[in-house]
Amino acid sequence: MVQTVEWKDGAVRLLDQTKLPLHVEFLDCRDYFAVAQAIRELRVRGAPAIGITAAMGVALGAQALVATDFDRFKAELWTICDHLAATRPTAVNLFWAIERMKRVVDRHQGSPIPEIKMALIDEAQAILQEDIRMCRSIGYHGALLIKNDQTILTHCNAGALATGGYGTALGVVRAAWEQGKKIRVIAGETRPVLQGARLTAWELMQDGIPVTLITDNMAGALMKQGKIHVCIVGADRISANGDVANKIGTYSVAVLARAHGIPFYVAAPSSTIDLNTISGDKIPIEERSSEEVRTALGSTHLAPPEVEVYNPAFDVTPADLITGIITERGVVEPARLSL
Ligand SMILES: CSC[C@H]1O[C@H](OP(=O)(O)O)[C@H](O)[C@@H]1O
């Protein structure tokens, strides 16, 4: 699996996910503006991957600062943090990672500036490596829930492409596959940005994991036909009461799963849990451009050019529709999250 994001030769190297599945192209961001633009344009996306990338953007921005006075350096770095924090509002990992980078600076008050700059690079690298370890642990705990010969429905992309590597929902799939369980994945295409069609299908095929692509409106019929045994999705923010914000369409899958008695799991690292947000209705939901809905990835027109569009990128699944939240520490009932 190619690396989604990495610090390479003093730049932030991203796999440009807008080019997948037909082209594997990398984008070398040499300043934090380029990192922010890549996040906004979904060249890198997925809650953990956004956090890691923003952390590297902070480290990258710090290298270019010329201030020799700590207070001035800190003030200028906080401006960089604000710029990166303004890229996307829903994935809490973005803000968690930026706050973690800020704590590095505060811990190094009084240290030489060059030492702080190095510490920021080290912290961003540590966030990446921790995320990969957490995904593997999520995979281990989640695979215990998967039986041989089961078919798993997933929505959007919560794989290596959405994380530092290995994936959350797809980390569970990978772990079950690596354990020799004969599983199959049904991937919802995930209109309008098609993360399922373009990214999940590509990612699983790279690993030789059986995957079938469906349009989002097919999920209910497959459940009714008994062809789905379990649903596993990712998350962008989990509120203190266990509500989950995830890609638009997730709530529909959860309702259908409940109607058909199918377990519905959310896989996410603890960096996605936001105990400061008391419930899902308080989670900010990103609204994206009308063109994403009116066209097929900005090309073919699918609708009248002037038609009114509503394009929320996420929805919220209430805790009572979620069978369990799979974290790096194990599987937890949503209602027990903040205990
Ligand atoms: C492993 S979290 C992935 C999560 O992020 C996706 O959103 P986007 O592609 O817009 O960044 C989607 O909600 C996934 O479940």
Coordinates of C-alpha atoms and ligand atoms in Angstrom, one line a residue:
M1 CA 0.0 0.0 0.0
V2 CA 1.5 3.4 -0.9
Q3 CA 2.1 5.9 1.8
T4 CA -0.8 8.4 2.1
V5 CA 1.3 11.2 3.7
E6 CA 4.9 11.5 4.7
W7 CA 7.6 14.0 5.6
K8 CA 10.2 13.7 2.8
D9 CA 13.2 15.8 2.0
G10 CA 11.9 18.8 3.9
A11 CA 8.5 18.7 2.3
V12 CA 5.1 17.1 3.0
R13 CA 4.6 14.4 0.3
L14 CA 1.0 13.4 -0.3
L15 CA -0.5 10.8 -2.5
D16 CA -2.9 12.9 -4.5
Q17 CA -6.2 11.1 -4.0
T18 CA -8.0 13.2 -6.5
K19 CA -6.0 11.4 -9.2
L20 CA -7.0 7.9 -8.0
P21 CA -7.9 5.3 -9.2
L22 CA -6.4 5.8 -12.6
H23 CA -3.2 7.6 -11.6
V24 CA -0.8 7.2 -8.7
E25 CA 0.7 10.7 -8.4
F26 CA 2.4 12.4 -5.5
L27 CA 2.2 16.1 -4.5
D28 CA 5.2 17.6 -2.7
C29 CA 4.0 20.5 -0.5
R30 CA 6.8 22.9 0.2
D31 CA 4.9 25.4 2.3
Y32 CA 1.9 25.3 4.7
F33 CA -0.3 27.1 2.2
A34 CA 0.1 24.2 -0.2
V35 CA -0.7 21.7 2.6
A36 CA -3.9 23.6 3.6
Q37 CA -5.0 23.8 -0.1
A38 CA -4.4 20.0 -0.5
I39 CA -6.7 19.3 2.6
R40 CA -9.4 21.7 1.3
E41 CA -9.3 20.1 -2.2
L42 CA -9.4 16.5 -0.7
R43 CA -6.1 15.6 -2.3
V44 CA -5.6 14.2 1.2
R45 CA -8.7 13.3 3.1
G46 CA -10.0 11.1 5.9
A47 CA -10.0 12.3 9.5
P48 CA -6.7 10.7 10.8
A49 CA -4.9 11.5 7.5
I50 CA -6.1 15.2 7.8
G51 CA -4.7 15.4 11.3
I52 CA -1.4 13.9 10.4
T53 CA -1.1 16.2 7.3
A54 CA -2.0 19.3 9.3
A55 CA 0.6 18.4 11.9
M56 CA 3.2 18.1 9.2
G57 CA 1.9 21.4 7.8
V58 CA 2.6 23.1 11.1
A59 CA 6.1 21.6 11.2
L60 CA 6.7 22.7 7.6
G61 CA 5.5 26.2 8.3
A62 CA 7.7 26.5 11.4
Q63 CA 10.9 25.7 9.4
A64 CA 10.3 28.9 7.3
L65 CA 9.9 31.2 10.2
V66 CA 12.8 33.6 10.8
A67 CA 11.8 34.9 14.2
T68 CA 14.5 34.4 16.8
D69 CA 12.4 35.5 19.8
F70 CA 10.2 32.8 21.3
D71 CA 7.1 35.0 21.7
R72 CA 7.3 36.2 18.1
F73 CA 8.0 32.7 16.8
K74 CA 5.0 31.4 18.8
A75 CA 2.7 34.1 17.5
E76 CA 3.7 33.5 13.9
L77 CA 3.3 29.7 14.4
W78 CA -0.2 30.2 15.9
T79 CA -1.2 32.0 12.7
I80 CA -0.1 29.0 10.7
C81 CA -2.1 26.8 13.0
D82 CA -5.2 28.9 12.5
H83 CA -4.8 28.7 8.7
L84 CA -4.6 24.9 8.8
A85 CA -7.4 24.7 11.3
A86 CA -9.7 26.6 8.9
T87 CA -9.4 24.0 6.1
R88 CA -12.3 21.6 7.2
P89 CA -14.6 21.8 10.2
T90 CA -15.8 18.3 11.0
A91 CA -12.9 15.9 11.5
V92 CA -11.8 16.5 15.1
N93 CA -8.5 14.9 14.4
L94 CA -7.4 18.1 12.6
F95 CA -7.9 20.2 15.7
W96 CA -6.5 17.4 18.0
A97 CA -3.3 17.3 16.0
I98 CA -2.8 21.0 15.8
E99 CA -3.3 21.4 19.5
R100 CA -0.8 18.6 20.1
M101 CA 1.7 20.6 17.9
K102 CA 1.1 23.7 19.9
R103 CA 1.8 21.9 23.2
V104 CA 5.3 21.0 21.8
V105 CA 6.0 24.7 21.5
D106 CA 4.8 25.5 24.9
R107 CA 6.8 22.7 26.4
H108 CA 9.9 24.2 24.7
Q109 CA 9.5 27.7 26.0
G110 CA 13.0 29.1 26.4
S111 CA 14.6 26.5 24.1
P112 CA 16.6 27.6 21.0
I113 CA 14.3 28.1 18.1
P114 CA 16.1 25.5 15.9
E115 CA 15.5 23.0 18.7
I116 CA 11.8 23.7 18.6
K117 CA 11.6 23.4 14.9
M118 CA 13.2 19.9 15.1
A119 CA 10.8 18.9 17.9
L120 CA 7.9 19.9 15.7
I121 CA 9.1 17.6 12.9
D122 CA 9.6 14.8 15.4
E123 CA 6.1 15.3 16.9
A124 CA 4.4 15.2 13.4
Q125 CA 6.3 12.0 12.7
A126 CA 5.3 10.5 16.0
I127 CA 1.6 11.3 15.3
L128 CA 2.0 9.4 12.0
Q129 CA 3.6 6.4 13.5
E130 CA 1.1 6.3 16.4
D131 CA -1.8 6.4 14.0
I132 CA -0.5 3.4 12.1
R133 CA -0.1 1.5 15.4
M134 CA -3.6 2.5 16.5
C135 CA -5.0 1.4 13.1
R136 CA -3.4 -2.0 13.5
S137 CA -4.8 -2.3 17.0
I138 CA -8.2 -1.3 15.8
G139 CA -7.9 -4.0 13.1
Y140 CA -7.0 -6.6 15.7
H141 CA -9.9 -5.8 18.0
G142 CA -12.3 -5.5 15.1
A143 CA -11.3 -8.7 13.4
L144 CA -12.4 -10.6 16.5
L145 CA -16.0 -9.6 15.5
I146 CA -15.7 -10.9 11.9
K147 CA -16.5 -14.5 11.2
N148 CA -15.2 -16.6 8.3
D149 CA -17.2 -16.3 5.1
Q150 CA -18.9 -13.0 6.0
T151 CA -19.6 -10.1 3.7
I152 CA -18.9 -6.6 5.1
L153 CA -20.5 -3.4 3.9
T154 CA -18.5 -0.3 4.2
H155 CA -19.2 3.3 3.1
C156 CA -16.8 6.0 1.9
N157 CA -13.1 5.2 2.5
A158 CA -11.8 4.6 6.0
G159 CA -8.7 2.8 4.8
A160 CA -5.0 3.4 4.6
L161 CA -5.9 6.3 2.3
A162 CA -7.8 8.0 5.2
T163 CA -5.2 7.4 7.8
G164 CA -1.4 7.1 8.3
G165 CA -1.7 3.6 6.8
Y166 CA -3.6 0.4 7.4
G167 CA -7.0 2.1 8.0
T168 CA -9.7 2.0 10.5
A169 CA -12.8 0.3 9.0
L170 CA -10.6 -1.2 6.3
G171 CA -8.0 -1.9 9.0
V172 CA -10.6 -4.4 10.5
V173 CA -11.0 -5.8 7.0
R174 CA -7.3 -6.2 6.5
A175 CA -6.7 -7.8 9.8
A176 CA -9.5 -10.4 9.2
W177 CA -8.1 -11.1 5.8
E178 CA -4.5 -11.4 7.2
Q179 CA -5.9 -13.9 9.7
G180 CA -7.1 -16.0 6.8
K181 CA -10.8 -15.3 7.2
K182 CA -12.6 -15.7 3.8
I183 CA -14.3 -12.3 3.7
R184 CA -15.8 -10.1 1.0
V185 CA -16.4 -6.4 1.0
I186 CA -19.3 -4.5 -0.5
A187 CA -18.2 -0.9 -1.1
G188 CA -20.7 1.9 -1.4
E189 CA -19.6 4.3 -4.1
T190 CA -20.3 7.3 -1.8
R191 CA -21.7 10.1 -4.0
P192 CA -20.8 12.8 -4.6
V193 CA -17.0 12.6 -4.2
L194 CA -17.0 8.8 -4.8
Q195 CA -14.5 7.8 -2.1
G196 CA -15.9 4.3 -2.1
A197 CA -15.7 3.8 -5.9
R198 CA -12.4 5.6 -6.5
L199 CA -10.5 4.9 -3.2
T200 CA -11.9 1.9 -1.3
A201 CA -12.3 -0.3 -4.4
W202 CA -8.8 0.6 -5.5
E203 CA -7.2 0.2 -2.1
L204 CA -8.7 -3.3 -1.5
M205 CA -7.9 -4.5 -5.0
Q206 CA -4.2 -3.4 -4.3
D207 CA -4.3 -5.9 -1.4
G208 CA -6.2 -8.6 -3.3
I209 CA -9.1 -8.4 -1.0
P210 CA -12.4 -9.3 -2.7
V211 CA -14.5 -6.1 -3.2
T212 CA -17.7 -5.4 -5.0
L213 CA -18.8 -1.9 -5.8
I214 CA -22.4 -0.8 -5.5
T215 CA -24.2 2.5 -5.8
D216 CA -25.3 3.9 -2.5
N217 CA -29.0 3.2 -3.2
M218 CA -28.3 -0.6 -3.5
A219 CA -27.4 -1.1 0.2
G220 CA -31.0 -1.7 1.4
A221 CA -31.8 -4.3 -1.2
L222 CA -28.6 -6.3 -0.5
M223 CA -29.5 -6.2 3.2
K224 CA -33.0 -7.4 2.5
Q225 CA -31.6 -10.3 0.4
G226 CA -29.4 -11.3 3.4
K227 CA -26.2 -10.6 1.5
I228 CA -24.7 -8.3 4.1
H229 CA -23.6 -9.7 7.5
V230 CA -22.0 -6.7 9.1
C231 CA -21.5 -3.0 8.4
I232 CA -18.2 -1.2 9.4
V233 CA -17.6 2.5 8.7
G234 CA -15.1 5.1 9.8
A235 CA -15.8 8.4 11.7
D236 CA -14.8 12.0 11.6
R237 CA -15.9 13.0 15.0
I238 CA -17.5 11.0 17.9
S239 CA -19.3 13.1 20.5
A240 CA -19.3 12.4 24.2
N241 CA -22.6 10.6 24.0
G242 CA -21.4 8.2 21.3
D243 CA -23.1 9.9 18.3
V244 CA -20.9 9.6 15.2
A245 CA -20.3 12.1 12.4
N246 CA -19.2 10.4 9.2
K247 CA -19.5 10.7 5.5
I248 CA -23.0 11.6 4.2
G249 CA -25.0 8.4 3.7
T250 CA -23.7 6.7 6.8
Y251 CA -26.8 7.4 8.8
S252 CA -28.9 5.8 6.0
V253 CA -26.7 2.7 6.2
A254 CA -27.1 2.6 10.0
V255 CA -31.0 2.9 9.8
L256 CA -31.1 0.1 7.1
A257 CA -28.8 -2.1 9.2
R258 CA -31.0 -1.7 12.2
A259 CA -34.1 -2.5 10.1
H260 CA -32.5 -5.7 9.0
G261 CA -30.9 -6.7 12.3
I262 CA -27.4 -6.3 10.9
P263 CA -24.6 -5.2 13.3
F264 CA -23.3 -1.7 12.6
Y265 CA -19.8 -0.8 13.8
V266 CA -17.8 2.3 13.8
A267 CA -14.0 2.0 13.7
A268 CA -12.0 5.0 14.9
P269 CA -8.8 5.9 16.9
S270 CA -9.3 7.7 20.2
S271 CA -8.1 10.9 18.4
T272 CA -11.5 10.9 16.7
I273 CA -13.4 11.0 20.0
D274 CA -14.3 14.5 21.1
L275 CA -15.5 14.6 24.7
N276 CA -15.8 18.4 24.5
T277 CA -18.7 18.0 22.1
I278 CA -21.6 16.6 24.2
S279 CA -23.8 15.3 21.4
G280 CA -23.9 14.8 17.6
D281 CA -26.2 17.7 17.0
K282 CA -23.3 20.0 18.1
I283 CA -20.8 18.6 15.6
P284 CA -20.1 21.2 12.8
I285 CA -21.1 19.7 9.4
E286 CA -19.0 20.8 6.4
E287 CA -21.0 21.9 3.4
R288 CA -19.1 21.6 0.2
S289 CA -19.5 23.1 -3.3
S290 CA -22.6 22.7 -5.4
E291 CA -20.4 21.6 -8.3
E292 CA -19.5 18.4 -6.4
V293 CA -23.2 17.3 -6.8
R294 CA -24.0 18.8 -10.1
T295 CA -21.1 17.2 -11.9
A296 CA -19.1 13.9 -11.9
L297 CA -15.9 15.1 -10.1
G298 CA -16.1 18.5 -11.9
S299 CA -16.4 17.1 -15.4
T300 CA -19.6 15.7 -16.9
H301 CA -22.7 17.7 -16.0
L302 CA -25.2 15.4 -14.1
A303 CA -27.8 18.1 -13.5
P304 CA -28.9 21.5 -14.9
P305 CA -26.0 23.9 -14.2
E306 CA -28.2 26.3 -12.2
V307 CA -30.1 23.8 -10.1
E308 CA -30.2 24.5 -6.4
V309 CA -27.9 22.1 -4.5
Y310 CA -27.5 21.0 -0.8
N311 CA -24.2 19.3 -0.2
P312 CA -23.5 18.4 3.4
A313 CA -20.3 16.2 3.4
F314 CA -21.3 14.4 6.6
D315 CA -24.2 13.2 8.7
V316 CA -24.6 12.1 12.3
T317 CA -25.6 8.6 13.3
P318 CA -27.1 8.5 16.8
A319 CA -25.4 6.2 19.3
D320 CA -28.5 4.0 19.7
L321 CA -28.0 2.8 16.1
I322 CA -24.4 1.8 16.7
T323 CA -23.6 -1.7 17.8
G324 CA -20.1 -0.8 19.0
I325 CA -17.2 1.6 18.5
I326 CA -14.0 -0.2 17.7
T327 CA -11.0 1.7 19.0
E328 CA -7.3 0.9 19.5
R329 CA -8.2 0.0 23.1
G330 CA -11.0 -2.4 22.2
V331 CA -14.8 -2.4 21.4
V332 CA -16.9 0.0 23.5
E333 CA -20.6 0.6 23.6
P334 CA -21.3 4.2 22.4
A335 CA -23.1 5.2 25.5
R336 CA -20.1 4.1 27.7
L337 CA -17.7 6.3 25.7
S338 CA -17.4 9.1 28.2
L339 CA -17.5 6.9 31.4
Ligands
LIG1 C1 -10.8 7.0 8.8 S1 -11.8 8.4 8.8 C2 -12.3 8.5 7.2 C3 -13.6 9.3 7.1 O1 -13.3 10.6 6.4 C4 -14.1 10.6 5.3 O2 -14.5 11.9 4.9 P1 -13.6 12.7 3.8 O3 -13.3 11.7 2.7 O4 -14.6 13.8 3.3 O5 -12.4 13.2 4.5 C5 -15.2 9.8 5.6 O6 -16.1 10.4 6.4 C6 -14.6 8.6 6.2 O7 -15.4 7.7 7.0

